[in-house]
XYZ file of C-alpha atoms in Angstrom:
212
model
C 0.796 -26.965 29.402
C 4.107 -24.953 28.743
C 7.444 -26.471 29.518
C 8.526 -24.083 32.347
C 12.125 -24.743 32.181
C 12.029 -22.627 29.001
C 9.544 -20.174 30.385
C 12.260 -17.786 32.378
C 14.226 -17.662 28.668
C 11.043 -16.976 26.923
C 10.084 -13.893 29.473
C 13.390 -12.344 29.233
C 13.399 -12.354 25.335
C 10.047 -11.160 25.243
C 10.862 -8.131 27.567
C 13.984 -7.354 25.462
C 12.065 -7.366 21.893
C 9.061 -5.632 23.302
C 11.134 -2.585 24.734
C 13.193 -2.510 21.227
C 11.928 0.264 19.007
C 9.640 -0.843 15.994
C 6.679 0.206 13.789
C 4.220 -0.307 16.569
C 5.829 1.820 19.182
C 7.028 4.374 16.440
C 3.151 4.752 15.456
C 1.811 4.812 19.132
C 4.476 7.969 19.845
C 3.554 9.916 16.772
C -0.227 9.648 17.479
C 0.314 10.468 21.178
C 2.316 13.286 20.652
C -0.246 14.959 18.224
C -3.292 13.771 19.998
C -2.585 13.530 23.620
C -2.080 10.559 26.192
C -5.831 9.035 25.555
C -5.050 8.449 21.876
C -1.759 7.071 23.240
C -3.806 4.516 25.175
C -6.154 3.744 22.289
C -3.488 3.176 20.009
C -1.969 0.550 22.337
C -5.394 -1.014 22.586
C -5.279 -1.099 18.912
C -2.010 -2.858 18.551
C -3.138 -5.336 21.250
C -6.303 -6.246 18.951
C -3.876 -6.761 15.844
C -1.945 -9.161 18.192
C -4.959 -10.978 18.884
C -4.649 -11.937 14.991
C -1.324 -12.657 15.091
C -1.373 -14.734 17.715
C -4.375 -16.901 16.499
C -2.371 -17.024 12.986
C 0.469 -18.446 14.618
C -1.349 -21.129 16.779
C -3.026 -22.154 13.721
C -0.248 -22.236 11.467
C -0.523 -19.177 9.191
C 2.616 -17.553 9.836
C 4.369 -20.541 8.757
C 2.442 -20.484 5.700
C 3.723 -17.005 4.990
C 7.163 -17.473 5.725
C 7.101 -20.242 3.080
C 5.138 -18.290 0.574
C 7.643 -15.364 -0.486
C 4.843 -13.866 -2.942
C 2.419 -13.499 -0.482
C 4.896 -12.000 2.142
C 5.869 -9.340 -0.572
C 2.083 -8.486 -1.088
C 1.821 -8.028 2.826
C 4.918 -5.740 2.622
C 3.836 -3.709 -0.088
C 0.280 -3.193 1.431
C 1.658 -2.432 4.749
C 3.985 0.152 3.483
C 1.682 1.901 1.198
C -0.734 2.147 3.952
C 1.690 3.724 6.479
C 2.899 5.983 3.824
C -0.662 7.302 3.431
C -0.758 7.820 7.232
C 2.451 9.857 6.908
C 0.985 11.993 4.150
C -2.041 12.659 6.266
C 0.013 13.698 9.302
C 2.053 16.146 7.341
C -0.962 17.664 5.728
C -2.716 18.133 8.914
C 0.199 20.314 9.792
C -1.472 23.179 8.093
C -4.569 23.023 10.086
C -3.013 22.034 13.437
C -4.770 23.680 16.417
C -2.557 25.589 19.158
C -2.949 22.621 21.549
C -3.707 19.140 21.413
C -7.065 17.742 20.758
C -8.090 16.075 23.935
C -11.088 14.312 22.317
C -9.635 12.467 19.843
C -11.374 10.614 16.952
C -11.085 7.367 19.209
C -12.359 4.760 16.511
C -10.213 6.338 13.734
C -7.201 5.878 16.023
C -8.070 2.346 16.861
C -8.961 1.376 13.290
C -5.679 2.812 12.141
C -3.390 1.039 14.696
C -5.160 -2.202 14.352
C -4.411 -2.072 10.687
C -0.604 -0.770 11.382
C -0.034 -3.897 13.512
C -1.882 -6.211 10.776
C 0.183 -4.754 8.022
C 3.493 -5.379 9.817
C 4.962 -8.435 8.114
C 7.805 -8.345 10.412
C 5.310 -9.570 13.421
C 4.121 -12.489 11.198
C 7.737 -13.533 10.678
C 8.747 -13.194 14.197
C 5.995 -15.313 15.501
C 6.763 -17.995 12.841
C 10.359 -18.196 13.789
C 10.232 -17.203 17.601
C 7.413 -19.105 19.246
C 7.996 -22.441 18.205
C 11.541 -22.526 19.854
C 9.927 -22.313 23.167
C 7.379 -25.255 22.540
C 7.516 -28.873 23.089
C 5.812 -31.990 22.046
C 5.958 -33.471 25.272
C 3.844 -30.903 26.964
C 0.456 -30.916 25.152
C -0.767 -29.880 21.649
C 1.651 -27.086 20.205
C -1.377 -24.598 19.144
C -2.145 -24.655 22.617
C 1.275 -23.837 23.782
C 1.754 -21.213 20.820
C -1.717 -19.476 21.809
C -0.375 -19.099 25.616
C 3.093 -17.880 24.479
C 1.286 -15.474 21.984
C -1.044 -14.057 24.844
C 2.125 -13.591 26.994
C 3.636 -11.376 24.536
C 0.258 -9.602 23.921
C -0.136 -8.839 27.583
C 3.483 -7.443 27.724
C 3.430 -5.324 24.665
C 0.132 -4.188 25.871
C 1.592 -2.932 29.277
C 4.787 -1.364 27.455
C 2.767 0.330 24.662
C 0.288 1.764 27.107
C 3.251 3.282 29.035
C 4.981 5.060 25.948
C 1.359 6.219 24.868
C 0.958 7.799 28.152
C 4.348 9.259 28.487
C 4.551 10.448 24.638
C 0.950 12.261 25.218
C 2.078 14.114 28.179
C 5.154 15.288 26.540
C 3.319 16.339 23.527
C 0.566 18.162 25.655
C 3.332 19.857 27.421
C 5.217 20.696 24.103
C 2.424 22.161 22.399
C 2.248 25.758 23.260
C 1.144 27.190 19.804
C 0.607 26.789 16.249
C 4.233 26.626 15.194
C 4.920 23.833 17.902
C 1.909 21.749 16.845
C 3.250 22.061 13.160
C 6.488 20.832 14.151
C 4.838 17.659 16.088
C 2.707 16.805 13.158
C 5.801 16.985 10.906
C 7.882 14.772 13.227
C 4.920 12.374 13.245
C 4.567 12.140 9.467
C 8.355 11.829 9.207
C 8.443 8.908 11.398
C 5.557 7.053 9.671
C 7.024 7.859 6.457
C 10.711 6.331 7.318
C 8.628 3.281 8.401
C 6.783 3.188 5.172
C 9.966 3.315 3.133
C 11.614 0.502 4.983
C 8.783 -1.969 4.237
C 8.680 -0.952 0.616
C 12.456 -1.428 0.527
C 12.255 -4.692 1.958
C 9.569 -5.386 -0.874
C 11.199 -4.161 -3.742
C 14.389 -5.721 -2.926
C 12.499 -9.172 -2.973
C 10.777 -8.515 -6.113
C 14.337 -7.201 -7.893
C 16.891 -9.537 -6.823
């Protein structure tokens, strides 16, 4: 069971953190603009699947281990930055062959896989769980891992609802904007630039840690 006196504060904090812009939201918007609302929903589902791993890791104490092992964190940052950078390059390259309209039948498996990996390779999510969730637990209310699991699932469901909403909105906006090849190219370039900026942030953090 949870400490119900802490639950209102937790829900408020989750709401604020969920709506704040971040790598996951940026990825969903980029994909939905390029491929449409359906791809936005698939991306949101992928992020939720990635969050299942983070929630489980937090409950089992893996997040604390990552926070206390700087070398492992740097490795995650490097891998995450390189992967998101590859997605950025792919989006920019696709601008050359963009069709005059958003594809209504995207490769859902590929979109889902990329979303899951984007979420899993975001080290800030790991640190957030390690630092944030334990603040709302109490040793007097049962096993800590159960409390962490429940808190994490609340965060996951809130994030899924928000990500699905922005995926739908961005997808519909992209479908309304794409009226010709020139606009489609612009959409892909914006998606690539967004993902490139995210990759740069992760790689900068990793290089800063490697070179004091």
